[in-house]
Coordinates of C-alpha atoms and ligand atoms in Angstrom, one line a residue:
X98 CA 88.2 14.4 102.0
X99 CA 84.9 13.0 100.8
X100 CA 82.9 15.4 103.1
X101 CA 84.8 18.8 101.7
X102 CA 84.2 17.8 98.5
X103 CA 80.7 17.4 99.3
X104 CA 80.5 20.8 101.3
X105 CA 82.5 22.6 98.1
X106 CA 79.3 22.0 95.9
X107 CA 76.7 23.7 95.8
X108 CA 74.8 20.3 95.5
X109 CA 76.2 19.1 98.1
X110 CA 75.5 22.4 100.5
X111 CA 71.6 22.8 99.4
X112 CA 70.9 18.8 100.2
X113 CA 72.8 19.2 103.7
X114 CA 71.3 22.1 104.9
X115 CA 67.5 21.4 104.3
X116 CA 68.5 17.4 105.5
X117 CA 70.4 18.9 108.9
X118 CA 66.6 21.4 108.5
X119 CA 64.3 18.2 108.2
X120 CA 66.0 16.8 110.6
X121 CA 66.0 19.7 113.5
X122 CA 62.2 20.2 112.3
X123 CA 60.9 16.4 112.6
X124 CA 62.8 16.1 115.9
X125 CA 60.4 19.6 117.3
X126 CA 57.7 18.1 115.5
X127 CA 58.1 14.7 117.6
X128 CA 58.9 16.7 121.4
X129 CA 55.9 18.4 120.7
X130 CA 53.5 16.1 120.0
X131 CA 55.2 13.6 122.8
X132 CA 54.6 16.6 125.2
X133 CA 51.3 17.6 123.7
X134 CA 50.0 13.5 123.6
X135 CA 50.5 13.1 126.9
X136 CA 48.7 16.3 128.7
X137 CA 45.8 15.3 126.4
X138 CA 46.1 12.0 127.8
X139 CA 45.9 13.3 131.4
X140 CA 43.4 15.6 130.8
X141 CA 41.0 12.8 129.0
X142 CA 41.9 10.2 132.3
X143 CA 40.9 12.6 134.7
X144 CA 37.8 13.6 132.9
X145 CA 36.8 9.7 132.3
X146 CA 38.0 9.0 136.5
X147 CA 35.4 11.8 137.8
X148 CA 32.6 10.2 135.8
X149 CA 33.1 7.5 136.9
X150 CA 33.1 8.1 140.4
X151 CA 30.3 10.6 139.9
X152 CA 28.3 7.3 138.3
X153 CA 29.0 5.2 141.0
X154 CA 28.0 7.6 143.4
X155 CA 24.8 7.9 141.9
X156 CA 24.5 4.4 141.8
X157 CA 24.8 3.4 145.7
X158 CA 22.4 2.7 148.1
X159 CA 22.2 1.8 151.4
X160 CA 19.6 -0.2 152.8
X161 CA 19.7 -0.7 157.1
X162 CA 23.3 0.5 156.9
X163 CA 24.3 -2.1 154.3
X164 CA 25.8 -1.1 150.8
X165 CA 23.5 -2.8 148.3
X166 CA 26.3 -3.4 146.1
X167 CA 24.9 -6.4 143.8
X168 CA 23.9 -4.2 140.8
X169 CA 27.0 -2.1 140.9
X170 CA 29.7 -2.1 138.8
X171 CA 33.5 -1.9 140.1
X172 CA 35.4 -1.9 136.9
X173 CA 34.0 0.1 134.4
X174 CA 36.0 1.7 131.3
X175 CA 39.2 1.1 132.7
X176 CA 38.6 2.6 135.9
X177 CA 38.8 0.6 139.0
X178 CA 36.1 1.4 141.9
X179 CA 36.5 1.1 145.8
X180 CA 33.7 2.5 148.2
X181 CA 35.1 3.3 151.5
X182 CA 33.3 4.1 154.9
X183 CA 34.1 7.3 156.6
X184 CA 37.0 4.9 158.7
X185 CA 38.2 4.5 155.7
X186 CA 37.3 0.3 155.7
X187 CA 36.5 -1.1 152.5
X188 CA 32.9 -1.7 151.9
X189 CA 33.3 -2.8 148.1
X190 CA 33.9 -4.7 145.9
X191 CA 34.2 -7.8 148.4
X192 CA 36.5 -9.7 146.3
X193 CA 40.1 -7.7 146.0
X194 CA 40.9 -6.8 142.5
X195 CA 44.4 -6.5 143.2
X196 CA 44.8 -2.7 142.1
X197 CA 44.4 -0.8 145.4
X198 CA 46.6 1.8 146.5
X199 CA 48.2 2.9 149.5
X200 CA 46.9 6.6 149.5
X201 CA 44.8 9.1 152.1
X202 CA 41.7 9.2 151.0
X203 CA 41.1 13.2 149.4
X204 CA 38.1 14.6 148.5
X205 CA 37.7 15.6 144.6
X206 CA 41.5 15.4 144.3
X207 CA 43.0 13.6 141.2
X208 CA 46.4 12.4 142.0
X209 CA 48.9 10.4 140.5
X210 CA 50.6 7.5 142.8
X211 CA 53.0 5.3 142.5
X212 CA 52.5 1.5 143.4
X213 CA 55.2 -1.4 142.8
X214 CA 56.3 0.5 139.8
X215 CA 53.3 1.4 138.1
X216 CA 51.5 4.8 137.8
X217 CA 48.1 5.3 138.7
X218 CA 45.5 8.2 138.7
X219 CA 43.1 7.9 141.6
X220 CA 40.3 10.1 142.4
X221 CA 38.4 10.4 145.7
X222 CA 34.9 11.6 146.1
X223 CA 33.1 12.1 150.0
X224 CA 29.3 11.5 149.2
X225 CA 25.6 10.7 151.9
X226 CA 23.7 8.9 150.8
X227 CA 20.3 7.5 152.7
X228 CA 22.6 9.3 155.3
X229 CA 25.3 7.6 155.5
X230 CA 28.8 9.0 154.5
X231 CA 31.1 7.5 152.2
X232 CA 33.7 7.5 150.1
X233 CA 34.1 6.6 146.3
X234 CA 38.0 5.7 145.2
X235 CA 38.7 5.5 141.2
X236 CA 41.9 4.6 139.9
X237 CA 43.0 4.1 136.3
X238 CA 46.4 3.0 135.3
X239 CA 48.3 5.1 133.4
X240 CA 51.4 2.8 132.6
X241 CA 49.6 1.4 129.3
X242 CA 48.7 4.5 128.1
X243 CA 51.8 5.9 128.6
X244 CA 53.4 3.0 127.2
X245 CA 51.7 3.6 123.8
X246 CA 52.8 6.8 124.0
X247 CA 56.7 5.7 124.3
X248 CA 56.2 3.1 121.7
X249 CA 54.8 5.7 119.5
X250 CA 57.8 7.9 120.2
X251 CA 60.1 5.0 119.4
X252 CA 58.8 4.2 116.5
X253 CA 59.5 7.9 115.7
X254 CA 62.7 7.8 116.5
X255 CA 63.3 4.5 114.6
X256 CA 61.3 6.0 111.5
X257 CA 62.9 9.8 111.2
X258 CA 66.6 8.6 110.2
X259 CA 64.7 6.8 107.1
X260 CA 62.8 9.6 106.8
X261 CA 65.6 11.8 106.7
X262 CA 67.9 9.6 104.7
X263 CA 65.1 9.4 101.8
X264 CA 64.1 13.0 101.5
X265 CA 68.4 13.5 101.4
X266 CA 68.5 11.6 98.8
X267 CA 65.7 12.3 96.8
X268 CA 67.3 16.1 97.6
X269 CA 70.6 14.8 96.4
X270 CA 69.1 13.4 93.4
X271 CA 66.8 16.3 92.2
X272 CA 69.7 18.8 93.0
X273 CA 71.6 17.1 90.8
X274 CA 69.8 16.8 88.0
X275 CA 68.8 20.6 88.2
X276 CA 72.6 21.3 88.6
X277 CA 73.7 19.4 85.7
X278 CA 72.2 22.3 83.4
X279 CA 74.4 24.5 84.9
X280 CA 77.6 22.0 84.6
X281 CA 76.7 21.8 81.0
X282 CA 76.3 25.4 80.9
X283 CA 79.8 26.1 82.4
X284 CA 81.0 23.2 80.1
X285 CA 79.4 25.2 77.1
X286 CA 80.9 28.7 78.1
X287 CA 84.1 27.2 78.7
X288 CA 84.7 25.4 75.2
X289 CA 83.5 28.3 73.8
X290 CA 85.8 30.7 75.7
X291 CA 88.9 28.0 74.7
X292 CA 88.0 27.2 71.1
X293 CA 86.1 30.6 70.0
X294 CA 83.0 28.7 68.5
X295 CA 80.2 30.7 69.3
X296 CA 77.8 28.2 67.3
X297 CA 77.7 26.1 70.2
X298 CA 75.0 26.2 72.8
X299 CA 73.5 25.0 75.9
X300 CA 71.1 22.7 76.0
X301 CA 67.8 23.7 77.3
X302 CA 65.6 20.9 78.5
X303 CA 62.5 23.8 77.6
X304 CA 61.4 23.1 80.7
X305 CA 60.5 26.7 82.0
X306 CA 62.0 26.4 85.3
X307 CA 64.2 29.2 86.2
X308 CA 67.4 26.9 85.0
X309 CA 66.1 26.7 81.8
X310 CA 65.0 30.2 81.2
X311 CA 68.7 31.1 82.3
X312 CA 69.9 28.7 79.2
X313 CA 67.7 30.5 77.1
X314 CA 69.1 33.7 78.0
X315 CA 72.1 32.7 77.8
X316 CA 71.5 31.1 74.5
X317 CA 69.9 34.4 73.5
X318 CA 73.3 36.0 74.3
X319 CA 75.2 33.6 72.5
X320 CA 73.1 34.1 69.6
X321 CA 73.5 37.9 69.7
X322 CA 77.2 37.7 70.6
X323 CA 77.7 35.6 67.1
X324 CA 75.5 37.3 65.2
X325 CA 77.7 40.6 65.9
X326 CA 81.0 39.0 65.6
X327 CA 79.8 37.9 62.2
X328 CA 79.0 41.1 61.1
X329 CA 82.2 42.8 62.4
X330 CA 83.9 39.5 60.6
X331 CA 82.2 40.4 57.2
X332 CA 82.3 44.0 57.7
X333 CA 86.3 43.6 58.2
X334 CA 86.6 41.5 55.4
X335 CA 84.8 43.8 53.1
X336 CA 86.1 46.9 54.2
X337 CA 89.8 45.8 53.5
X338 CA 88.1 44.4 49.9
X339 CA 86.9 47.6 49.0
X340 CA 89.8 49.7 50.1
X341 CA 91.8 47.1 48.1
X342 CA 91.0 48.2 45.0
X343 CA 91.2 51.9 45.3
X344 CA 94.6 51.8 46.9
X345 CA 95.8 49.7 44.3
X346 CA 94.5 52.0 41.3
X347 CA 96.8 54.9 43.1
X348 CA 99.5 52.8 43.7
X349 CA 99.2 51.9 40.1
X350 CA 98.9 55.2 38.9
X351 CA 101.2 57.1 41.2
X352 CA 104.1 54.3 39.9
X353 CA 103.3 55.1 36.2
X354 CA 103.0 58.5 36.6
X355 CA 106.1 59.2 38.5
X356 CA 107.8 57.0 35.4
X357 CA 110.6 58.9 33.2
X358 CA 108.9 58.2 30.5
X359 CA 105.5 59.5 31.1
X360 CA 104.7 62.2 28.8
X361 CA 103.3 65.4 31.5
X362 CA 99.4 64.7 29.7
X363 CA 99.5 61.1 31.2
X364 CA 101.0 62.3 34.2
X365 CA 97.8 64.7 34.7
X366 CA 95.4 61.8 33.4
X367 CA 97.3 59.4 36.4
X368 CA 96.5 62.3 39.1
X369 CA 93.3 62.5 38.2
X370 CA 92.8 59.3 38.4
X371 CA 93.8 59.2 42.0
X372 CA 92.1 62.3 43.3
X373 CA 89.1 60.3 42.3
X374 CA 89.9 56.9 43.9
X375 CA 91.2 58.9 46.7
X376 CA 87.7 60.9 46.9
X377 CA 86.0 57.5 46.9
X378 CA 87.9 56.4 49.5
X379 CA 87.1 59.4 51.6
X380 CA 83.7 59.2 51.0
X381 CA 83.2 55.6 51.9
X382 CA 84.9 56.2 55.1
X383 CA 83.0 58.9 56.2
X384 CA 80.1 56.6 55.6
X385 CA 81.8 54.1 57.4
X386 CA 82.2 56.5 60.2
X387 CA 79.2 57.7 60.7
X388 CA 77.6 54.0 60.3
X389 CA 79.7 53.2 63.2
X390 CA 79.0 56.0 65.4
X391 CA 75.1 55.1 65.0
X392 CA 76.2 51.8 65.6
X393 CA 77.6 52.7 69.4
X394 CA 74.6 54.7 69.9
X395 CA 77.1 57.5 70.1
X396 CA 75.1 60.2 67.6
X397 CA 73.4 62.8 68.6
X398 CA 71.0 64.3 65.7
X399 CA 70.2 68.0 65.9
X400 CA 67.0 67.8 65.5
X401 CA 65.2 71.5 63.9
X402 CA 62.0 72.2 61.7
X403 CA 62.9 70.6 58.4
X404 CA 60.7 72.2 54.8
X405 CA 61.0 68.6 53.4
X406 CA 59.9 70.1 49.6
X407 CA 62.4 72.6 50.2
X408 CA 65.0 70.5 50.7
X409 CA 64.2 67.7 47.9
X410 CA 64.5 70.7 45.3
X411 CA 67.8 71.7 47.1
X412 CA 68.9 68.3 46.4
X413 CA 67.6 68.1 42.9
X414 CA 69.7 71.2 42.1
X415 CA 72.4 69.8 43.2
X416 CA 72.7 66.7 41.3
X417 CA 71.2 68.3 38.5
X418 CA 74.2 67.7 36.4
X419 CA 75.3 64.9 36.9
X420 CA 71.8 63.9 35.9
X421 CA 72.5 65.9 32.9
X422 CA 76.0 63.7 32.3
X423 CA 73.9 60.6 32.6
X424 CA 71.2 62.2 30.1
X425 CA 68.3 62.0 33.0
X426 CA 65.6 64.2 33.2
X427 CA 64.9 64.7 36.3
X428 CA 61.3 65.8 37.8
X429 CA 60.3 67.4 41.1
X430 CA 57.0 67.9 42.9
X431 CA 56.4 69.7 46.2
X432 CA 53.9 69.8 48.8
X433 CA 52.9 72.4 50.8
X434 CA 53.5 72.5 54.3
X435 CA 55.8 69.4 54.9
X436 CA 57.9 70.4 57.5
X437 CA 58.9 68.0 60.0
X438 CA 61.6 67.8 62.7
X439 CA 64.6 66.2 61.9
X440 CA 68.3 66.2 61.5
X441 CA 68.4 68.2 58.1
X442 CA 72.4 67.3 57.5
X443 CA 71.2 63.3 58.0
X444 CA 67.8 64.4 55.4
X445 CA 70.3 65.7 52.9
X446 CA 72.4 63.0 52.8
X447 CA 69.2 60.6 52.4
X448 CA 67.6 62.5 50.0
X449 CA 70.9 62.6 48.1
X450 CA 72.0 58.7 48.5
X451 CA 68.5 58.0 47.1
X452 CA 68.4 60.4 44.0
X453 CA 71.4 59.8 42.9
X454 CA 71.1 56.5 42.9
X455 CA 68.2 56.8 40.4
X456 CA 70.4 58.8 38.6
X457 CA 73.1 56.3 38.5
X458 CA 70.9 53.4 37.5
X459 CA 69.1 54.8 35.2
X460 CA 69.5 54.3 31.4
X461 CA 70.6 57.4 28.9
X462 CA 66.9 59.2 28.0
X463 CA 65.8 58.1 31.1
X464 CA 63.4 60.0 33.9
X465 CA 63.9 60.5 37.5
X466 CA 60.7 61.9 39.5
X467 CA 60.8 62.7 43.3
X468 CA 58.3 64.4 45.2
X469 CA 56.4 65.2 48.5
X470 CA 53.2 63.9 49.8
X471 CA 51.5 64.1 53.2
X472 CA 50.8 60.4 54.8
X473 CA 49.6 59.9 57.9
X474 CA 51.1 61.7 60.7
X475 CA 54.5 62.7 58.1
X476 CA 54.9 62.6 54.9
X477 CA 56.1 60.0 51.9
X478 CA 58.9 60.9 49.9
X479 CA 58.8 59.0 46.5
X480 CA 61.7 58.6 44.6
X481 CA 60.8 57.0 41.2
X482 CA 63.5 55.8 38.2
X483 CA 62.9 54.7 34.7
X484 CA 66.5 52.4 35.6
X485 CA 67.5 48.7 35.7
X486 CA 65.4 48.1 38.7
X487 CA 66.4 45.6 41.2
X488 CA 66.3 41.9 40.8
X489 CA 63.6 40.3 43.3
X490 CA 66.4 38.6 44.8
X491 CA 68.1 41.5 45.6
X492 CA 65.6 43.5 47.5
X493 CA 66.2 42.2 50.8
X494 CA 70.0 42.3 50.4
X495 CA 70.4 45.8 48.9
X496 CA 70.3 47.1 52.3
X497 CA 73.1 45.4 53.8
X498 CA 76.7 47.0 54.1
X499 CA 78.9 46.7 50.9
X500 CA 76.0 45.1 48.7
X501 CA 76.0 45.8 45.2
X502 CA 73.8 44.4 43.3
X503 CA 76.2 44.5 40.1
X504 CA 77.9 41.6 39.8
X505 CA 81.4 43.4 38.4
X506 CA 81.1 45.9 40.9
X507 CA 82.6 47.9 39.2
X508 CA 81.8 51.5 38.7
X509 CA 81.7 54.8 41.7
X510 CA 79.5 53.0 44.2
X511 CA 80.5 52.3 47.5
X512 CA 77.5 49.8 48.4
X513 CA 77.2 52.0 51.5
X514 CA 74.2 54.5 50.5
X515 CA 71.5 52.2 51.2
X516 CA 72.5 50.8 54.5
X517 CA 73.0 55.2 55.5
X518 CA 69.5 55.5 54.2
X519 CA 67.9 52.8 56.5
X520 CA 70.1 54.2 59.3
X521 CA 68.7 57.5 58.9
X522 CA 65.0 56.6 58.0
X523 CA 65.6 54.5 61.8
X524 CA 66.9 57.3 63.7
X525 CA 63.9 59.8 62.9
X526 CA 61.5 56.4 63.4
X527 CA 60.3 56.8 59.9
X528 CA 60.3 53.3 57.1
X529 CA 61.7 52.6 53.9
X530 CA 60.4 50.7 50.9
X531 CA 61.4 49.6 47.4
X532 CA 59.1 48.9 44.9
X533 CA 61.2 47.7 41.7
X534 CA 60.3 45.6 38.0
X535 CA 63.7 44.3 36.7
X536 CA 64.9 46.5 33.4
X537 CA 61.4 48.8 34.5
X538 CA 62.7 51.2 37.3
X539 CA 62.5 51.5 40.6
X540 CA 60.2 53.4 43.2
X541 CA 62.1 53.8 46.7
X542 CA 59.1 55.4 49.0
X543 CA 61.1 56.9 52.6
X544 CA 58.2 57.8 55.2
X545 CA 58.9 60.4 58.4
X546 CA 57.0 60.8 61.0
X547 CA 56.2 64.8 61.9
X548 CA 58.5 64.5 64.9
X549 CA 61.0 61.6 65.4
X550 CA 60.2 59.2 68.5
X551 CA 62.7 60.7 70.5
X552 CA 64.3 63.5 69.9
X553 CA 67.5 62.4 71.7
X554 CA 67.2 59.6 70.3
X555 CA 70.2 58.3 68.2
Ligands
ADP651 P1 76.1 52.0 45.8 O1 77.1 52.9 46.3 O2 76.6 50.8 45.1 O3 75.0 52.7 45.0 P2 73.9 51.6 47.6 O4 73.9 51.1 49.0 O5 73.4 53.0 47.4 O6 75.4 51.5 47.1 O7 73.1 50.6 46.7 C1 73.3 49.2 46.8 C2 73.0 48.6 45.5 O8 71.6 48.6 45.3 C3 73.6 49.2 44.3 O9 74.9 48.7 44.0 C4 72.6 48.9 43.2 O10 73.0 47.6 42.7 C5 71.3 48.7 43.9 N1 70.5 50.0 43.7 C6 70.3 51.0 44.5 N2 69.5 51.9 44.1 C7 69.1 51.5 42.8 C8 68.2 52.0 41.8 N3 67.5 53.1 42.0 N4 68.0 51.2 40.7 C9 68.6 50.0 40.6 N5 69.5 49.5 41.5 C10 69.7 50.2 42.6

């Protein structure tokens, strides 16, 4: 039971398969060098055997037949030495050193024997010398050597289970502390998924290993993930705020008006008064719509050659009386030659959320100027107001859905102009500013670029 539930992790898995790995490689490693040890060893004996014998032969001497064997030396770095006569009788050493073997005598053959179970190399050289044949015997054991060698490899043997068992659970241990970011990580996603708390999120040990730029990522996501549901949480709460209102005026209205004892005039007066909630209503949901259609990405401009000064005058016609109503003058200066590509239904509705603002803020003998300069690779479109101004306060939050700056938020606005503005400024990759002196005026300056970044941009 124990070793599936090891086997089911992925813990368990990694530090298994590169222990079973260690394991397989340490025991190659070992064959290897056990093989590999002992041809060196073989190689070196019979190498150390011949020069040996070659020495020895250099060294004898015969004097009246005799071997002068007094200076010579019959054990010499490890090798044993027998000289021989061509009848194959020992001539030397005289005294037995007990490690003579029972083999033919072969010329420059090395050969390993066998004597009451130990191994030996011995080597056979024929040599005349003062003209007298002989032979030269060498013979090394190679039981200690070998011996080493098997010691060595039991030591191994002995040593690669703790080997083995260490690196496992050093494995195991390292494994699981990089794991336990992604058990907390599955732990975070999973409280979040149950209890809907996206402020939650996963720990990140800022390490930079690739667990901890996956938290980050995934806290990035998190991050973005409440962020929007915020915004759709606010933007659902103030949409069914602002629609409140209007639908209650008609409700209000339509009740009172569809009274007995409304006289016909008050009945007109209640119409009125919901053919304009009703237009407000249909203009702030148009607003919212196309807000949430640049939202999905899901609007396409048409992008053509746009007379910017052209159509700031167009504009300025338009809303010419209501400037009047408001007793505004309003100003307007072109410039030559500032045509740019954009979408011009998108510039109208900028041109005319900005203006009439200015308009609508403005005080009665007040002065509205707007005009066309070239900037850069566009132009600047300055809209300038002798109005309220803007609080300091409220310059960053006038662009955000359903602001209004007006505490009673009362009058025709829908808080919806500004945010359409900085959507369309976006879309044709041009800026917005506002300049604004409380109870001064304002200055809102919109920059374009000649040609938006993209023109399928949306
Ligand atoms: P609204 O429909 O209320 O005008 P906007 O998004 O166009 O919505 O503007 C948001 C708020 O910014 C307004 O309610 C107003 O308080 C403030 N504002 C916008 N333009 C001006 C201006 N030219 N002068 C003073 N205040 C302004």
């Amino acid at each position: 039971m124990k070793r599936f539930r090891l086997l089911s992790s992925i813990k368990g898995r990694v530090t298994l398969w590169y222990t079973g790995f260690l394991l397989l490689m340490m025991a190659l490693a070992l064959a290897y060098l056990l093989i590999f040890s002992q041809q060196v060893l073989h190689r070196q004996l019979s190498t150390r055997l011949k020069d040996v014998v070659s020495d020895t032969v250099r060294d004898a001497h015969f004097q009246r037949g005799q071997l002068q064997d007094d200076r010579m030396d019959f054990y010499k770095d490890g090798v044993s030495i027998f000289i021989y006569d061509t009848q194959g009788r020992l001539l030397a050493p005289k005294i037995n050193q007990g490690v003579q073997v029972d083999a033919l005598l072969e010329d420059q053959v090395v050969k390993e024997v066998e004597n009451n179970d130990e191994r030996f190399f011995v080597y056979d050289l024929y040599a005349v010398r003062d003209n007298i044949g002989f032979w030269v015997r060498g013979i090394c054991t190679l039981t200690g050597a070998t011996g080493t060698i098997r010691g060595m490899f039991q030591l191994a043997l002995l040593a690669i289970p703790t080997v083995v068992l260490v690196a496992g659970l050093g494995g195991w241990f390292i494994t699981k502390r990089s794991f336990a970011v992604m058990g907390r990580m599955a732990d975070t996603v999973n409280a979040i998924a149950s209890g809907e708390d996206l402020t939650q999120r996963i720990p990140d040990d800022g390490s930079g290993d690739e667990l901890s730029r996956l938290s980050h990522t995934v806290n990035g996501m998190l991050e973005r993930l409440q962020r929007s549901f915020e915004n759709q949480r606010r933007f659902t709460s103030d949409v069914s705020h602002e629609l409140r209102t209007p639908t209650s005026v008609i409700i209000s209205q339509c009740e009172y008006g569809l009274s007995p004892e409304t006289s016909p005039e008050e009945r007109e007066n209640c119409l009125r008064g919901v053919l304009s909630q009703a237009q407000r209503m249909s203009t702030m949901i148009g607003q919212l719509l196309m807000l949430a259609r640049g939202d999905n990405g899901k609007f396409e401009p048409t992008w053509e050659q746009v007379d910017l000064s052209l159509l700031c005058e167009l504009c300025a016609a338009q809303l010419e009386e209501k400037a009047q109503e408001k007793k505004v003058s309003l100003e307007t200066g072109s410039c030559e030659g500032a045509i740019i590509v954009g979408d011009e239904t998108l510039l109208i509705r900028l041109v005319t959320n900005l203006l009439s603002n200015a308009i609508q803020y403005n005080r009665p003998g007040g002065k509205v100027s707007l005009w066309v300069e070239k900037k850069e690779n566009g132009f600047l479109i300055k809209f300038q107001d002798t109005g309220i101004g803007i609080a300091p306060e409220d310059l960053e939050k006038i662009w955000e859905r359903f602001y209004r700056a007006d505490p009673s938020r009362t009058g025709e606005g829908t808080g919806l102009g500004l945010p359409m503005v900085h959507w369309i400024v976006k879309i044709h990759g041009g800026k917005v500013t506002v300049e604004s002196i409380q109870g001064m005026g304002s200055v809102f300056s919109v920059w374009l670029p000649q040609h938006p970044p993209s023109e399928n941009q949306s």
